[in-house]
């Protein structure tokens, strides 16, 4: 059996719209999160977003 790591990324957040793309040290927040998830080595990493 394989494990899937699903990261929800809502662009329409009410408190901070566009939060997944917020810049942290020159890199979008969602990239930081996806990298950390991949480094955990638990399985495939997928980002689910509400935009195309």
PDB file of C-alpha atoms in Angstrom:
ATOM      1  CA  UNK A   1       0.000   0.000   0.000  1.00  0.00           C
ATOM      2  CA  UNK A   2       1.266   3.501  -0.802  1.00  0.00           C
ATOM      3  CA  UNK A   3       0.703   6.715   1.116  1.00  0.00           C
ATOM      4  CA  UNK A   4      -0.535   9.950  -0.442  1.00  0.00           C
ATOM      5  CA  UNK A   5       0.219  13.288   1.208  1.00  0.00           C
ATOM      6  CA  UNK A   6      -2.479  15.759   0.189  1.00  0.00           C
ATOM      7  CA  UNK A   7      -1.799  19.457   0.791  1.00  0.00           C
ATOM      8  CA  UNK A   8      -4.868  21.706   0.446  1.00  0.00           C
ATOM      9  CA  UNK A   9      -4.037  25.163  -0.921  1.00  0.00           C
ATOM     10  CA  UNK A  10      -6.985  27.571  -0.916  1.00  0.00           C
ATOM     11  CA  UNK A  11      -6.351  30.739  -2.907  1.00  0.00           C
ATOM     12  CA  UNK A  12      -9.632  32.304  -1.724  1.00  0.00           C
ATOM     13  CA  UNK A  13      -8.803  32.376   1.975  1.00  0.00           C
ATOM     14  CA  UNK A  14     -10.820  35.084   3.721  1.00  0.00           C
ATOM     15  CA  UNK A  15      -8.150  36.212   6.182  1.00  0.00           C
ATOM     16  CA  UNK A  16      -5.191  36.097   3.770  1.00  0.00           C
ATOM     17  CA  UNK A  17      -6.164  35.749   0.092  1.00  0.00           C
ATOM     18  CA  UNK A  18      -3.456  34.084  -1.985  1.00  0.00           C
ATOM     19  CA  UNK A  19      -1.824  32.632   1.141  1.00  0.00           C
ATOM     20  CA  UNK A  20      -0.219  29.645  -0.666  1.00  0.00           C
ATOM     21  CA  UNK A  21       1.712  32.105  -2.835  1.00  0.00           C
ATOM     22  CA  UNK A  22       2.849  34.281   0.082  1.00  0.00           C
ATOM     23  CA  UNK A  23       6.576  34.917  -0.214  1.00  0.00           C
ATOM     24  CA  UNK A  24       8.785  33.408   2.497  1.00  0.00           C
ATOM     25  CA  UNK A  25      12.502  34.036   1.941  1.00  0.00           C
ATOM     26  CA  UNK A  26      11.945  34.386  -1.803  1.00  0.00           C
ATOM     27  CA  UNK A  27       9.950  31.151  -2.171  1.00  0.00           C
ATOM     28  CA  UNK A  28       6.149  30.694  -2.185  1.00  0.00           C
ATOM     29  CA  UNK A  29       4.760  29.193   1.031  1.00  0.00           C
ATOM     30  CA  UNK A  30       3.256  26.203  -0.790  1.00  0.00           C
ATOM     31  CA  UNK A  31       6.697  25.275  -2.145  1.00  0.00           C
ATOM     32  CA  UNK A  32       8.120  25.250   1.389  1.00  0.00           C
ATOM     33  CA  UNK A  33       5.266  23.002   2.550  1.00  0.00           C
ATOM     34  CA  UNK A  34       5.563  20.618  -0.418  1.00  0.00           C
ATOM     35  CA  UNK A  35       9.330  20.312   0.028  1.00  0.00           C
ATOM     36  CA  UNK A  36       8.966  19.492   3.728  1.00  0.00           C
ATOM     37  CA  UNK A  37       6.313  16.905   2.963  1.00  0.00           C
ATOM     38  CA  UNK A  38       8.526  15.297   0.307  1.00  0.00           C
ATOM     39  CA  UNK A  39      11.509  15.276   2.683  1.00  0.00           C
ATOM     40  CA  UNK A  40       9.431  13.252   5.156  1.00  0.00           C
ATOM     41  CA  UNK A  41       9.608  10.412   2.644  1.00  0.00           C
ATOM     42  CA  UNK A  42       6.177   9.038   3.528  1.00  0.00           C
ATOM     43  CA  UNK A  43       4.758   8.903   0.018  1.00  0.00           C
ATOM     44  CA  UNK A  44       3.710  10.889  -3.010  1.00  0.00           C
ATOM     45  CA  UNK A  45       2.949  14.585  -2.422  1.00  0.00           C
ATOM     46  CA  UNK A  46       0.003  16.251  -4.160  1.00  0.00           C
ATOM     47  CA  UNK A  47      -1.172  19.862  -3.860  1.00  0.00           C
ATOM     48  CA  UNK A  48      -4.941  20.357  -4.210  1.00  0.00           C
ATOM     49  CA  UNK A  49      -5.987  23.885  -5.131  1.00  0.00           C
ATOM     50  CA  UNK A  50      -9.262  25.617  -5.881  1.00  0.00           C
ATOM     51  CA  UNK A  51      -7.907  27.333  -9.023  1.00  0.00           C
ATOM     52  CA  UNK A  52      -6.686  26.111 -12.412  1.00  0.00           C
TER      53      UNK A  52
END
